[in-house]
Tab-separated table of C-alpha atoms in Angstrom:
chain	number	residue	atom	x	y	z
D	1	UNK	CA	-28.924	3.996	40.427
D	2	UNK	CA	-26.515	2.302	38.220
D	3	UNK	CA	-24.023	4.352	36.214
D	4	UNK	CA	-24.299	3.163	32.532
D	5	UNK	CA	-22.229	5.673	31.129
D	6	UNK	CA	-19.308	4.279	28.891
D	7	UNK	CA	-15.701	4.862	29.835
D	8	UNK	CA	-14.032	6.280	26.960
D	9	UNK	CA	-10.592	7.169	28.411
D	10	UNK	CA	-7.997	5.410	26.127
D	11	UNK	CA	-6.012	2.672	28.062
D	12	UNK	CA	-2.463	3.767	28.819
D	13	UNK	CA	-0.248	1.415	26.677
D	14	UNK	CA	3.555	0.556	27.282
D	15	UNK	CA	5.719	1.311	24.484
D	16	UNK	CA	5.956	-2.204	23.419
D	17	UNK	CA	2.657	-4.002	24.360
D	18	UNK	CA	3.658	-7.272	22.928
D	19	UNK	CA	6.561	-7.692	25.333
D	20	UNK	CA	4.619	-6.391	28.219
D	21	UNK	CA	1.367	-8.512	27.984
D	22	UNK	CA	2.099	-11.048	25.383
D	23	UNK	CA	2.028	-14.831	27.186
D	24	UNK	CA	4.298	-16.975	25.705
D	25	UNK	CA	2.830	-20.255	24.037
D	26	UNK	CA	6.328	-22.127	24.804
D	27	UNK	CA	6.645	-22.715	21.003
D	28	UNK	CA	9.427	-20.425	19.418
D	29	UNK	CA	8.005	-20.634	16.166
D	30	UNK	CA	4.092	-19.500	17.127
D	31	UNK	CA	5.747	-16.826	19.193
D	32	UNK	CA	7.591	-15.328	16.378
D	33	UNK	CA	4.568	-15.384	14.142
D	34	UNK	CA	2.598	-13.926	16.723
D	35	UNK	CA	4.918	-11.186	17.156
D	36	UNK	CA	4.921	-10.389	13.513
D	37	UNK	CA	1.374	-10.483	13.400
D	38	UNK	CA	0.973	-7.835	16.393
D	39	UNK	CA	3.971	-5.644	14.693
D	40	UNK	CA	2.195	-5.265	11.287
D	41	UNK	CA	-0.906	-3.678	13.196
D	42	UNK	CA	1.545	-0.603	12.876
D	43	UNK	CA	0.321	-0.109	9.300
D	44	UNK	CA	-2.722	1.521	10.485
D	45	UNK	CA	-0.904	4.382	11.502
D	46	UNK	CA	1.178	4.767	8.220
D	47	UNK	CA	-0.691	7.585	6.485
D	48	UNK	CA	-0.661	7.953	2.695
D	49	UNK	CA	-1.124	10.911	0.740
D	50	UNK	CA	-4.250	9.730	-0.936
D	51	UNK	CA	-7.565	10.614	0.670
D	52	UNK	CA	-10.232	8.289	1.279
D	53	UNK	CA	-13.228	8.342	-1.451
D	54	UNK	CA	-15.337	10.202	0.898
D	55	UNK	CA	-12.554	13.091	1.202
D	56	UNK	CA	-12.789	12.893	5.346
D	57	UNK	CA	-8.978	11.939	5.948
D	58	UNK	CA	-5.816	10.440	4.448
D	59	UNK	CA	-5.977	6.614	4.105
D	60	UNK	CA	-3.628	4.516	5.655
D	61	UNK	CA	-1.262	1.570	4.626
D	62	UNK	CA	-3.709	-1.194	5.989
D	63	UNK	CA	-6.767	0.305	4.212
D	64	UNK	CA	-4.662	0.814	0.870
D	65	UNK	CA	-3.461	-2.834	0.812
D	66	UNK	CA	-6.984	-4.481	1.781
D	67	UNK	CA	-8.280	-2.279	-1.191
D	68	UNK	CA	-5.832	-3.952	-3.573
D	69	UNK	CA	-6.572	-7.284	-2.229
D	70	UNK	CA	-10.298	-7.068	-3.254
D	71	UNK	CA	-9.249	-5.238	-6.579
D	72	UNK	CA	-7.206	-8.033	-7.230
D	73	UNK	CA	-10.281	-10.597	-7.156
D	74	UNK	CA	-12.379	-7.988	-9.302
D	75	UNK	CA	-10.165	-6.871	-12.144
D	76	UNK	CA	-8.035	-9.918	-13.648
D	77	UNK	CA	-10.379	-10.046	-16.652
D	78	UNK	CA	-8.515	-7.127	-18.007
D	79	UNK	CA	-4.988	-8.196	-17.832
D	80	UNK	CA	-2.943	-8.781	-20.922
D	81	UNK	CA	-1.998	-11.884	-19.251
D	82	UNK	CA	-4.227	-14.012	-16.807
D	83	UNK	CA	-2.692	-13.526	-13.376
D	84	UNK	CA	-2.409	-15.902	-10.665
D	85	UNK	CA	-4.911	-14.317	-8.405
D	86	UNK	CA	-3.987	-16.027	-5.285
D	87	UNK	CA	-0.427	-14.934	-5.704
D	88	UNK	CA	-1.273	-11.398	-6.656
D	89	UNK	CA	-3.562	-11.111	-3.445
D	90	UNK	CA	-0.492	-12.291	-1.455
D	91	UNK	CA	1.903	-9.861	-3.087
D	92	UNK	CA	-0.387	-6.719	-2.703
D	93	UNK	CA	-1.061	-7.681	1.234
D	94	UNK	CA	2.778	-7.659	1.976
D	95	UNK	CA	3.975	-4.991	-0.527
D	96	UNK	CA	3.787	-1.993	1.686
D	97	UNK	CA	4.548	-4.080	5.209
D	98	UNK	CA	8.051	-2.537	5.226
D	99	UNK	CA	6.487	1.030	5.350
D	100	UNK	CA	6.061	0.520	9.196
D	101	UNK	CA	9.807	1.217	9.319
D	102	UNK	CA	10.569	3.181	6.133
D	103	UNK	CA	7.609	5.282	5.887
D	104	UNK	CA	5.588	5.979	2.726
D	105	UNK	CA	7.345	7.589	-0.076
D	106	UNK	CA	4.902	9.748	-1.984
D	107	UNK	CA	4.806	8.576	-5.715
D	108	UNK	CA	6.040	11.901	-7.087
D	109	UNK	CA	8.549	12.720	-4.297
D	110	UNK	CA	11.902	13.037	-6.206
D	111	UNK	CA	13.861	13.505	-2.917
D	112	UNK	CA	12.469	10.733	-1.195
D	113	UNK	CA	12.774	8.401	-4.015
D	114	UNK	CA	16.778	8.650	-3.908
D	115	UNK	CA	16.842	7.067	-0.556
D	116	UNK	CA	13.784	4.912	-0.844
D	117	UNK	CA	15.209	1.386	-1.975
D	118	UNK	CA	17.951	1.627	0.768
D	119	UNK	CA	15.545	2.259	3.404
D	120	UNK	CA	13.168	-0.080	2.324
D	121	UNK	CA	15.799	-2.867	2.063
D	122	UNK	CA	16.806	-2.129	5.573
D	123	UNK	CA	13.117	-2.163	6.797
D	124	UNK	CA	12.545	-5.526	5.022
D	125	UNK	CA	15.443	-7.217	6.559
D	126	UNK	CA	14.329	-5.959	10.126
D	127	UNK	CA	10.444	-6.798	9.778
D	128	UNK	CA	10.728	-10.118	7.880
D	129	UNK	CA	13.396	-11.585	10.212
D	130	UNK	CA	10.778	-11.520	12.946
D	131	UNK	CA	9.327	-14.525	11.259
D	132	UNK	CA	10.387	-17.990	11.319
D	133	UNK	CA	13.158	-18.531	8.358
D	134	UNK	CA	11.019	-20.331	5.993
D	135	UNK	CA	8.119	-17.752	6.192
D	136	UNK	CA	10.803	-14.702	6.308
D	137	UNK	CA	11.976	-16.095	2.849
D	138	UNK	CA	8.615	-16.475	1.410
D	139	UNK	CA	7.335	-13.169	2.182
D	140	UNK	CA	10.584	-11.520	1.177
D	141	UNK	CA	10.493	-13.109	-2.050
D	142	UNK	CA	7.004	-12.043	-2.739
D	143	UNK	CA	8.150	-8.408	-2.022
D	144	UNK	CA	11.156	-8.434	-4.081
D	145	UNK	CA	8.920	-9.824	-6.817
D	146	UNK	CA	6.513	-7.254	-6.554
D	147	UNK	CA	9.064	-4.656	-6.408
D	148	UNK	CA	11.170	-5.734	-9.644
D	149	UNK	CA	8.186	-6.051	-11.743
D	150	UNK	CA	9.272	-8.519	-13.963
D	151	UNK	CA	6.673	-11.376	-13.564
D	152	UNK	CA	3.092	-11.304	-15.074
D	153	UNK	CA	1.662	-11.308	-11.742
D	154	UNK	CA	3.977	-8.620	-10.296
D	155	UNK	CA	3.015	-6.542	-13.273
D	156	UNK	CA	-0.652	-7.083	-12.502
D	157	UNK	CA	-0.215	-6.209	-8.760
D	158	UNK	CA	1.555	-3.063	-9.541
D	159	UNK	CA	-1.070	-1.974	-11.965
D	160	UNK	CA	-3.409	-2.232	-8.984
D	161	UNK	CA	-1.015	-0.257	-6.889
D	162	UNK	CA	-1.161	2.511	-9.575
D	163	UNK	CA	-4.804	2.380	-10.338
D	164	UNK	CA	-6.119	2.529	-6.720
D	165	UNK	CA	-4.636	5.951	-5.818
D	166	UNK	CA	-5.558	7.191	-9.508
D	167	UNK	CA	-9.088	6.376	-8.898
D	168	UNK	CA	-9.320	8.106	-5.464
D	169	UNK	CA	-7.633	11.104	-6.958
D	170	UNK	CA	-10.370	11.239	-9.757
D	171	UNK	CA	-12.979	11.226	-6.976
D	172	UNK	CA	-11.334	13.749	-4.728
D	173	UNK	CA	-10.934	16.432	-7.278
D	174	UNK	CA	-7.275	15.422	-7.551
D	175	UNK	CA	-6.612	16.408	-3.913
D	176	UNK	CA	-3.110	15.024	-3.765
D	177	UNK	CA	-2.345	16.108	-7.291
D	178	UNK	CA	-3.318	19.693	-6.412
D	179	UNK	CA	-1.508	19.500	-3.047
D	180	UNK	CA	1.753	18.568	-4.611
D	181	UNK	CA	1.467	20.477	-7.842
D	182	UNK	CA	1.878	17.294	-9.857
D	183	UNK	CA	2.153	17.312	-13.369
D	184	UNK	CA	0.198	15.281	-16.065
D	185	UNK	CA	3.497	13.692	-17.451
D	186	UNK	CA	4.245	12.610	-13.825
D	187	UNK	CA	1.156	10.715	-13.775
D	188	UNK	CA	1.609	9.110	-17.205
D	189	UNK	CA	4.769	7.891	-16.045
D	190	UNK	CA	3.569	6.352	-13.088
D	191	UNK	CA	0.649	4.713	-14.414
D	192	UNK	CA	2.066	3.846	-17.541
D	193	UNK	CA	2.500	0.103	-16.528
D	194	UNK	CA	-1.560	-0.111	-16.971
D	195	UNK	CA	-1.217	0.584	-20.773
D	196	UNK	CA	1.499	-2.555	-20.723
D	197	UNK	CA	-0.160	-4.773	-18.520
D	198	UNK	CA	-3.987	-4.079	-18.545
D	199	UNK	CA	-4.427	-2.261	-21.958
D	200	UNK	CA	-8.131	-2.618	-21.795
D	201	UNK	CA	-8.276	-0.041	-18.965
D	202	UNK	CA	-5.950	2.384	-20.701
D	203	UNK	CA	-8.728	4.680	-22.440
D	204	UNK	CA	-10.376	5.016	-19.161
D	205	UNK	CA	-6.946	6.288	-17.588
D	206	UNK	CA	-6.621	8.985	-20.519
D	207	UNK	CA	-10.171	10.222	-20.384
D	208	UNK	CA	-9.562	10.717	-16.569
D	209	UNK	CA	-6.410	12.455	-16.851
D	210	UNK	CA	-7.641	14.939	-19.758
D	211	UNK	CA	-10.407	15.621	-17.426
D	212	UNK	CA	-8.172	16.327	-14.487
D	213	UNK	CA	-6.218	18.736	-16.687
D	214	UNK	CA	-9.325	20.408	-17.837
D	215	UNK	CA	-10.462	20.967	-14.127
D	216	UNK	CA	-7.064	22.063	-13.294
D	217	UNK	CA	-6.325	19.257	-10.979
D	218	UNK	CA	-3.247	18.366	-12.755
D	219	UNK	CA	-0.659	20.656	-14.476
D	220	UNK	CA	-0.841	20.053	-18.423
D	221	UNK	CA	3.066	19.518	-18.822
């Protein structure tokens, strides 16, 4: 009788499967691009503090970035200045890539914030240099633009980056807020960019903040 049982034993992978298994194309540019593409798969292992909406587990960086890319297509009508949606999507898709090496720094981690800039700058140099030089520059410039928050597109992208975990907290009884004893004033500082760049959404933010305090999810300070 044929055994139809599925083998669920994990495949034992070498420490660097790309070097072990990748067959070179003979084209340096393509090989560097493929190596980068394989490397950023590590985003799926970088866990954030935010829970998924269903509360079953913490989300990872890849899921977060995907969510922002979709939001960029849904919410531009609320921006004070109409963003370039294509650029905003590109920005949010690369903004957390450096966390592959730098790790995720929780928004309200004051100690981690002290070394965040240095860690992320070093990670950017290491990761983006895998790419061909022209693409290294392009992606690094998008990452820097997002981080500096000076352009309208960057402000819009950063609004999304603040709104997404905020929404998740409102739908998971303030899980990460409660876990880390976050104050209302901390959240206001973090999400204040929305008041400037997406003012039409601000009343909704305030309603949710007030509700979170009433429910005991946020400290009223």
